[in-house]
Amino acid sequence: MLLPSEIDKITDVINSHFVILEDELIGEIADRISKVGYANIVSLNQANILNQMGLLNNDIYNKLAKATEKTEDDIKKIMNEAMITSFKRDNIIFSKELVGDLKISESLMQTLRADVSRLNFDLNNLTGTTAMTTQTQFLDAVNRAHLEVISGAKSYTSAMIDAIDRIGNNGIDVLYPSGHRDKAEVATRRAIMTSVNQTNGELQLQRCQEL
């Protein structure tokens, strides 16, 4: 059994990678917006905008790859440590009824490894959608800035600053297959919390069946 505070700690450590990733992606969008330039904003130069979007896409995938590698390493380490802690705590309870040491069977470790793989898969699916949502946010920002500048509502500089501020304040979205959107931090935290709780429950049930 894991305590709620221990589950929160696991979630915080793993999710910290995605918080950093989100900040980096916001920085990339802001950088690409600024590089579109005044003339291209006013004329809505599609060639230049698509070029910047392509460069943004490459940067996003590079950052996703690095974040995924770090996250997978942490998930394996932290989940293993957490479940061993849980096993030891359960042993104190079980040993009151049973004689002898309770060992961690290979089938339990297989279940743990499978759940770790499932969590990695779920997180990769979630973060994979950010490549598409960041491009959408980039295009929306450019189009809005274009309208604001040509209408005279804002100067080019003000439109750029406001576009970057909006992205910074709103954060990066994660897109579910259903079409539902969530903030990246919310979506990844939910996935991690759900997986840790399910894994803990599965292993406890399996241990009881092995007794």
PDB file of C-alpha atoms in Angstrom:
ATOM      1  CA  MET A   1       0.000   0.000   0.000  1.00  0.00           C
ATOM      2  CA  LEU A   2       1.250   3.463  -0.913  1.00  0.00           C
ATOM      3  CA  LEU A   3       0.315   6.506   1.134  1.00  0.00           C
ATOM      4  CA  PRO A   4      -1.391   9.422  -0.670  1.00  0.00           C
ATOM      5  CA  SER A   5       1.656  11.600   0.015  1.00  0.00           C
ATOM      6  CA  GLU A   6       3.907   8.996  -1.641  1.00  0.00           C
ATOM      7  CA  ILE A   7       1.678   8.855  -4.721  1.00  0.00           C
ATOM      8  CA  ASP A   8       1.730  12.653  -4.915  1.00  0.00           C
ATOM      9  CA  LYS A   9       5.538  12.598  -4.718  1.00  0.00           C
ATOM     10  CA  ILE A  10       5.795  10.114  -7.597  1.00  0.00           C
ATOM     11  CA  THR A  11       3.427  12.232  -9.669  1.00  0.00           C
ATOM     12  CA  ASP A  12       5.329  15.436  -8.923  1.00  0.00           C
ATOM     13  CA  VAL A  13       8.715  13.994  -9.885  1.00  0.00           C
ATOM     14  CA  ILE A  14       7.560  12.520 -13.196  1.00  0.00           C
ATOM     15  CA  ASN A  15       5.324  15.448 -14.087  1.00  0.00           C
ATOM     16  CA  SER A  16       8.171  17.907 -13.496  1.00  0.00           C
ATOM     17  CA  HIS A  17       9.665  16.830 -16.837  1.00  0.00           C
ATOM     18  CA  PHE A  18       6.484  17.856 -18.618  1.00  0.00           C
ATOM     19  CA  VAL A  19       6.344  21.208 -16.846  1.00  0.00           C
ATOM     20  CA  ILE A  20       9.860  21.922 -18.124  1.00  0.00           C
ATOM     21  CA  LEU A  21       8.894  20.639 -21.586  1.00  0.00           C
ATOM     22  CA  GLU A  22       5.859  22.934 -21.703  1.00  0.00           C
ATOM     23  CA  ASP A  23       7.994  25.955 -20.819  1.00  0.00           C
ATOM     24  CA  GLU A  24      10.470  25.035 -23.557  1.00  0.00           C
ATOM     25  CA  LEU A  25       7.717  24.618 -26.158  1.00  0.00           C
ATOM     26  CA  ILE A  26       6.202  27.980 -25.244  1.00  0.00           C
ATOM     27  CA  GLY A  27       9.655  29.480 -25.740  1.00  0.00           C
ATOM     28  CA  GLU A  28       9.938  27.845 -29.161  1.00  0.00           C
ATOM     29  CA  ILE A  29       6.554  29.193 -30.283  1.00  0.00           C
ATOM     30  CA  ALA A  30       7.467  32.683 -29.066  1.00  0.00           C
ATOM     31  CA  ASP A  31      10.790  32.511 -30.909  1.00  0.00           C
ATOM     32  CA  ARG A  32       9.142  31.458 -34.173  1.00  0.00           C
ATOM     33  CA  ILE A  33       6.458  34.153 -33.873  1.00  0.00           C
ATOM     34  CA  SER A  34       9.126  36.817 -33.461  1.00  0.00           C
ATOM     35  CA  LYS A  35      11.011  35.511 -36.505  1.00  0.00           C
ATOM     36  CA  VAL A  36       8.032  35.817 -38.850  1.00  0.00           C
ATOM     37  CA  GLY A  37       8.747  39.553 -39.070  1.00  0.00           C
ATOM     38  CA  TYR A  38       6.705  42.706 -39.676  1.00  0.00           C
ATOM     39  CA  ALA A  39       6.440  42.452 -43.465  1.00  0.00           C
ATOM     40  CA  ASN A  40       5.344  38.828 -43.348  1.00  0.00           C
ATOM     41  CA  ILE A  41       2.747  39.525 -40.667  1.00  0.00           C
ATOM     42  CA  VAL A  42       1.230  42.406 -42.620  1.00  0.00           C
ATOM     43  CA  SER A  43       1.149  40.502 -45.924  1.00  0.00           C
ATOM     44  CA  LEU A  44       0.450  37.156 -44.187  1.00  0.00           C
ATOM     45  CA  ASN A  45       3.301  35.637 -46.227  1.00  0.00           C
ATOM     46  CA  GLN A  46       2.366  31.949 -46.262  1.00  0.00           C
ATOM     47  CA  ALA A  47       5.783  30.761 -47.467  1.00  0.00           C
ATOM     48  CA  ASN A  48       7.604  32.390 -44.571  1.00  0.00           C
ATOM     49  CA  ILE A  49       4.964  31.309 -42.063  1.00  0.00           C
ATOM     50  CA  LEU A  50       5.079  27.697 -43.255  1.00  0.00           C
ATOM     51  CA  ASN A  51       8.870  27.749 -43.096  1.00  0.00           C
ATOM     52  CA  GLN A  52       8.793  28.921 -39.489  1.00  0.00           C
ATOM     53  CA  MET A  53       6.145  26.304 -38.712  1.00  0.00           C
ATOM     54  CA  GLY A  54       8.377  23.593 -40.184  1.00  0.00           C
ATOM     55  CA  LEU A  55      11.318  24.735 -38.072  1.00  0.00           C
ATOM     56  CA  LEU A  56       9.045  24.843 -35.021  1.00  0.00           C
ATOM     57  CA  ASN A  57       7.921  21.285 -35.739  1.00  0.00           C
ATOM     58  CA  ASN A  58      11.530  20.036 -35.849  1.00  0.00           C
ATOM     59  CA  ASP A  59      12.327  21.779 -32.570  1.00  0.00           C
ATOM     60  CA  ILE A  60       9.234  20.307 -30.935  1.00  0.00           C
ATOM     61  CA  TYR A  61      10.062  16.725 -31.906  1.00  0.00           C
ATOM     62  CA  ASN A  62      13.647  17.109 -30.690  1.00  0.00           C
ATOM     63  CA  LYS A  63      12.472  18.375 -27.318  1.00  0.00           C
ATOM     64  CA  LEU A  64       9.792  15.677 -27.077  1.00  0.00           C
ATOM     65  CA  ALA A  65      12.401  12.978 -27.712  1.00  0.00           C
ATOM     66  CA  LYS A  66      14.669  14.294 -24.954  1.00  0.00           C
ATOM     67  CA  ALA A  67      11.820  14.678 -22.467  1.00  0.00           C
ATOM     68  CA  THR A  68      10.520  11.185 -23.236  1.00  0.00           C
ATOM     69  CA  GLU A  69      13.926   9.604 -22.638  1.00  0.00           C
ATOM     70  CA  LYS A  70      14.319  11.318 -19.261  1.00  0.00           C
ATOM     71  CA  THR A  71      10.759  10.500 -18.254  1.00  0.00           C
ATOM     72  CA  GLU A  72      10.995   6.803 -19.111  1.00  0.00           C
ATOM     73  CA  ASP A  73      14.163   6.439 -17.038  1.00  0.00           C
ATOM     74  CA  ASP A  74      12.523   8.154 -14.077  1.00  0.00           C
ATOM     75  CA  ILE A  75       9.319   6.142 -14.359  1.00  0.00           C
ATOM     76  CA  LYS A  76      11.216   2.831 -14.221  1.00  0.00           C
ATOM     77  CA  LYS A  77      13.270   3.917 -11.218  1.00  0.00           C
ATOM     78  CA  ILE A  78      10.536   5.623  -9.211  1.00  0.00           C
ATOM     79  CA  MET A  79       7.820   3.031  -9.837  1.00  0.00           C
ATOM     80  CA  ASN A  80      10.159   0.206  -8.841  1.00  0.00           C
ATOM     81  CA  GLU A  81      11.196   1.983  -5.645  1.00  0.00           C
ATOM     82  CA  ALA A  82       7.606   2.876  -4.795  1.00  0.00           C
ATOM     83  CA  MET A  83       6.290  -0.632  -5.248  1.00  0.00           C
ATOM     84  CA  ILE A  84       9.081  -2.131  -3.156  1.00  0.00           C
ATOM     85  CA  THR A  85       8.156   0.331  -0.408  1.00  0.00           C
ATOM     86  CA  SER A  86       4.542  -0.773  -0.769  1.00  0.00           C
ATOM     87  CA  PHE A  87       5.521  -4.469  -0.622  1.00  0.00           C
ATOM     88  CA  LYS A  88       7.499  -3.949   2.576  1.00  0.00           C
ATOM     89  CA  ARG A  89       4.605  -2.139   4.219  1.00  0.00           C
ATOM     90  CA  ASP A  90       2.192  -4.877   3.152  1.00  0.00           C
ATOM     91  CA  ASN A  91       4.548  -7.527   4.555  1.00  0.00           C
ATOM     92  CA  ILE A  92       4.085  -6.099   8.035  1.00  0.00           C
ATOM     93  CA  ILE A  93       0.338  -6.598   7.695  1.00  0.00           C
ATOM     94  CA  PHE A  94       0.493 -10.022   6.046  1.00  0.00           C
ATOM     95  CA  SER A  95       3.125 -11.403   8.409  1.00  0.00           C
ATOM     96  CA  LYS A  96       0.713 -11.074  11.317  1.00  0.00           C
ATOM     97  CA  GLU A  97      -1.289 -13.853   9.700  1.00  0.00           C
ATOM     98  CA  LEU A  98       1.484 -15.795   7.968  1.00  0.00           C
ATOM     99  CA  VAL A  99       4.749 -17.356   9.040  1.00  0.00           C
ATOM    100  CA  GLY A 100       7.926 -16.630   7.091  1.00  0.00           C
ATOM    101  CA  ASP A 101       9.114 -13.930   4.746  1.00  0.00           C
ATOM    102  CA  LEU A 102       6.998 -12.762   1.850  1.00  0.00           C
ATOM    103  CA  LYS A 103       9.079 -12.448  -1.297  1.00  0.00           C
ATOM    104  CA  ILE A 104       8.451 -10.509  -4.474  1.00  0.00           C
ATOM    105  CA  SER A 105       7.633 -13.075  -7.138  1.00  0.00           C
ATOM    106  CA  GLU A 106       8.641 -12.866 -10.773  1.00  0.00           C
ATOM    107  CA  SER A 107       4.969 -12.611 -11.782  1.00  0.00           C
ATOM    108  CA  LEU A 108       4.637  -9.482  -9.629  1.00  0.00           C
ATOM    109  CA  MET A 109       7.666  -7.944 -11.273  1.00  0.00           C
ATOM    110  CA  GLN A 110       6.224  -8.793 -14.697  1.00  0.00           C
ATOM    111  CA  THR A 111       3.023  -6.986 -13.763  1.00  0.00           C
ATOM    112  CA  LEU A 112       5.026  -3.977 -12.597  1.00  0.00           C
ATOM    113  CA  ARG A 113       7.095  -3.898 -15.798  1.00  0.00           C
ATOM    114  CA  ALA A 114       3.934  -4.148 -17.907  1.00  0.00           C
ATOM    115  CA  ASP A 115       2.315  -1.267 -16.016  1.00  0.00           C
ATOM    116  CA  VAL A 116       5.445   0.876 -16.375  1.00  0.00           C
ATOM    117  CA  SER A 117       5.400   0.235 -20.130  1.00  0.00           C
ATOM    118  CA  ARG A 118       1.709   1.107 -20.265  1.00  0.00           C
ATOM    119  CA  LEU A 119       2.291   4.406 -18.463  1.00  0.00           C
ATOM    120  CA  ASN A 120       5.142   5.286 -20.828  1.00  0.00           C
ATOM    121  CA  PHE A 121       2.894   4.479 -23.786  1.00  0.00           C
ATOM    122  CA  ASP A 122       0.045   6.624 -22.430  1.00  0.00           C
ATOM    123  CA  LEU A 123       2.332   9.580 -21.750  1.00  0.00           C
ATOM    124  CA  ASN A 124       3.950   9.302 -25.177  1.00  0.00           C
ATOM    125  CA  ASN A 125       0.512   9.376 -26.784  1.00  0.00           C
ATOM    126  CA  LEU A 126      -0.465  12.463 -24.807  1.00  0.00           C
ATOM    127  CA  THR A 127       2.709  14.437 -25.426  1.00  0.00           C
ATOM    128  CA  GLY A 128       2.772  13.347 -29.062  1.00  0.00           C
ATOM    129  CA  THR A 129      -0.304  15.474 -29.733  1.00  0.00           C
ATOM    130  CA  THR A 130       1.568  18.606 -28.637  1.00  0.00           C
ATOM    131  CA  ALA A 131       3.337  18.732 -32.003  1.00  0.00           C
ATOM    132  CA  MET A 132      -0.021  19.383 -33.637  1.00  0.00           C
ATOM    133  CA  THR A 133      -1.451  21.685 -30.962  1.00  0.00           C
ATOM    134  CA  THR A 134       1.659  23.867 -30.820  1.00  0.00           C
ATOM    135  CA  GLN A 135       1.521  24.363 -34.580  1.00  0.00           C
ATOM    136  CA  THR A 136      -2.137  25.330 -34.271  1.00  0.00           C
ATOM    137  CA  GLN A 137      -1.327  27.795 -31.499  1.00  0.00           C
ATOM    138  CA  PHE A 138       1.477  29.269 -33.627  1.00  0.00           C
ATOM    139  CA  LEU A 139      -0.802  29.758 -36.644  1.00  0.00           C
ATOM    140  CA  ASP A 140      -3.613  31.194 -34.513  1.00  0.00           C
ATOM    141  CA  ALA A 141      -1.178  33.689 -32.984  1.00  0.00           C
ATOM    142  CA  VAL A 142       0.168  34.771 -36.396  1.00  0.00           C
ATOM    143  CA  ASN A 143      -3.316  35.137 -37.899  1.00  0.00           C
ATOM    144  CA  ARG A 144      -4.576  37.155 -34.952  1.00  0.00           C
ATOM    145  CA  ALA A 145      -1.512  39.410 -35.028  1.00  0.00           C
ATOM    146  CA  HIS A 146      -2.064  39.933 -38.770  1.00  0.00           C
ATOM    147  CA  LEU A 147      -5.651  41.094 -38.214  1.00  0.00           C
ATOM    148  CA  GLU A 148      -4.684  43.340 -35.310  1.00  0.00           C
ATOM    149  CA  VAL A 149      -1.895  45.055 -37.283  1.00  0.00           C
ATOM    150  CA  ILE A 150      -3.702  45.581 -40.606  1.00  0.00           C
ATOM    151  CA  SER A 151      -6.827  46.841 -38.843  1.00  0.00           C
ATOM    152  CA  GLY A 152      -4.767  49.393 -36.958  1.00  0.00           C
ATOM    153  CA  ALA A 153      -5.959  48.021 -33.627  1.00  0.00           C
ATOM    154  CA  LYS A 154      -2.394  47.424 -32.502  1.00  0.00           C
ATOM    155  CA  SER A 155       1.120  48.160 -33.567  1.00  0.00           C
ATOM    156  CA  TYR A 156       3.259  45.278 -34.797  1.00  0.00           C
ATOM    157  CA  THR A 157       5.269  45.282 -31.568  1.00  0.00           C
ATOM    158  CA  SER A 158       2.166  45.289 -29.364  1.00  0.00           C
ATOM    159  CA  ALA A 159       0.569  42.487 -31.393  1.00  0.00           C
ATOM    160  CA  MET A 160       3.712  40.353 -31.063  1.00  0.00           C
ATOM    161  CA  ILE A 161       4.050  40.946 -27.325  1.00  0.00           C
ATOM    162  CA  ASP A 162       0.367  40.164 -26.737  1.00  0.00           C
ATOM    163  CA  ALA A 163       0.556  36.992 -28.856  1.00  0.00           C
ATOM    164  CA  ILE A 164       3.531  35.701 -26.890  1.00  0.00           C
ATOM    165  CA  ASP A 165       1.917  36.670 -23.569  1.00  0.00           C
ATOM    166  CA  ARG A 166      -1.274  34.787 -24.456  1.00  0.00           C
ATOM    167  CA  ILE A 167       0.625  31.615 -25.263  1.00  0.00           C
ATOM    168  CA  GLY A 168       2.640  31.935 -22.072  1.00  0.00           C
ATOM    169  CA  ASN A 169      -0.490  32.414 -19.981  1.00  0.00           C
ATOM    170  CA  ASN A 170      -2.579  29.727 -21.675  1.00  0.00           C
ATOM    171  CA  GLY A 171       0.097  27.041 -21.849  1.00  0.00           C
ATOM    172  CA  ILE A 172       0.266  24.050 -24.182  1.00  0.00           C
ATOM    173  CA  ASP A 173      -2.759  21.862 -24.885  1.00  0.00           C
ATOM    174  CA  VAL A 174      -2.987  18.082 -25.136  1.00  0.00           C
ATOM    175  CA  LEU A 175      -5.535  16.766 -27.613  1.00  0.00           C
ATOM    176  CA  TYR A 176      -7.421  13.524 -26.851  1.00  0.00           C
ATOM    177  CA  PRO A 177      -8.769  11.253 -29.631  1.00  0.00           C
ATOM    178  CA  SER A 178     -12.281  12.356 -28.609  1.00  0.00           C
ATOM    179  CA  GLY A 179     -11.362  15.927 -29.471  1.00  0.00           C
ATOM    180  CA  HIS A 180     -11.292  17.016 -25.828  1.00  0.00           C
ATOM    181  CA  ARG A 181      -8.446  19.330 -24.858  1.00  0.00           C
ATOM    182  CA  ASP A 182      -6.623  19.624 -21.564  1.00  0.00           C
ATOM    183  CA  LYS A 183      -3.603  21.553 -20.411  1.00  0.00           C
ATOM    184  CA  ALA A 184      -0.471  19.415 -20.720  1.00  0.00           C
ATOM    185  CA  GLU A 185       0.270  19.454 -16.994  1.00  0.00           C
ATOM    186  CA  VAL A 186      -3.303  18.451 -16.093  1.00  0.00           C
ATOM    187  CA  ALA A 187      -3.395  15.613 -18.637  1.00  0.00           C
ATOM    188  CA  THR A 188      -0.032  14.117 -17.698  1.00  0.00           C
ATOM    189  CA  ARG A 189      -0.699  14.399 -13.948  1.00  0.00           C
ATOM    190  CA  ARG A 190      -4.024  12.589 -14.401  1.00  0.00           C
ATOM    191  CA  ALA A 191      -2.409   9.822 -16.446  1.00  0.00           C
ATOM    192  CA  ILE A 192       0.377   9.306 -13.908  1.00  0.00           C
ATOM    193  CA  MET A 193      -1.941   9.349 -10.882  1.00  0.00           C
ATOM    194  CA  THR A 194      -4.340   6.879 -12.513  1.00  0.00           C
ATOM    195  CA  SER A 195      -1.533   4.514 -13.514  1.00  0.00           C
ATOM    196  CA  VAL A 196       0.175   4.538 -10.102  1.00  0.00           C
ATOM    197  CA  ASN A 197      -3.097   3.843  -8.290  1.00  0.00           C
ATOM    198  CA  GLN A 198      -4.047   1.051 -10.700  1.00  0.00           C
ATOM    199  CA  THR A 199      -0.606  -0.546 -10.480  1.00  0.00           C
ATOM    200  CA  ASN A 200      -0.637  -0.425  -6.686  1.00  0.00           C
ATOM    201  CA  GLY A 201      -4.086  -2.023  -6.587  1.00  0.00           C
ATOM    202  CA  GLU A 202      -3.217  -4.721  -9.128  1.00  0.00           C
ATOM    203  CA  LEU A 203      -0.069  -5.742  -7.272  1.00  0.00           C
ATOM    204  CA  GLN A 204      -1.820  -5.880  -3.899  1.00  0.00           C
ATOM    205  CA  LEU A 205      -4.561  -8.083  -5.340  1.00  0.00           C
ATOM    206  CA  GLN A 206      -2.035 -10.333  -7.059  1.00  0.00           C
ATOM    207  CA  ARG A 207      -0.045 -10.730  -3.840  1.00  0.00           C
ATOM    208  CA  CYS A 208      -3.171 -11.764  -1.966  1.00  0.00           C
ATOM    209  CA  GLN A 209      -3.916 -14.364  -4.640  1.00  0.00           C
ATOM    210  CA  GLU A 210      -0.396 -15.759  -4.327  1.00  0.00           C
ATOM    211  CA  LEU A 211      -0.647 -16.277  -0.561  1.00  0.00           C
TER     212      LEU A 211
END
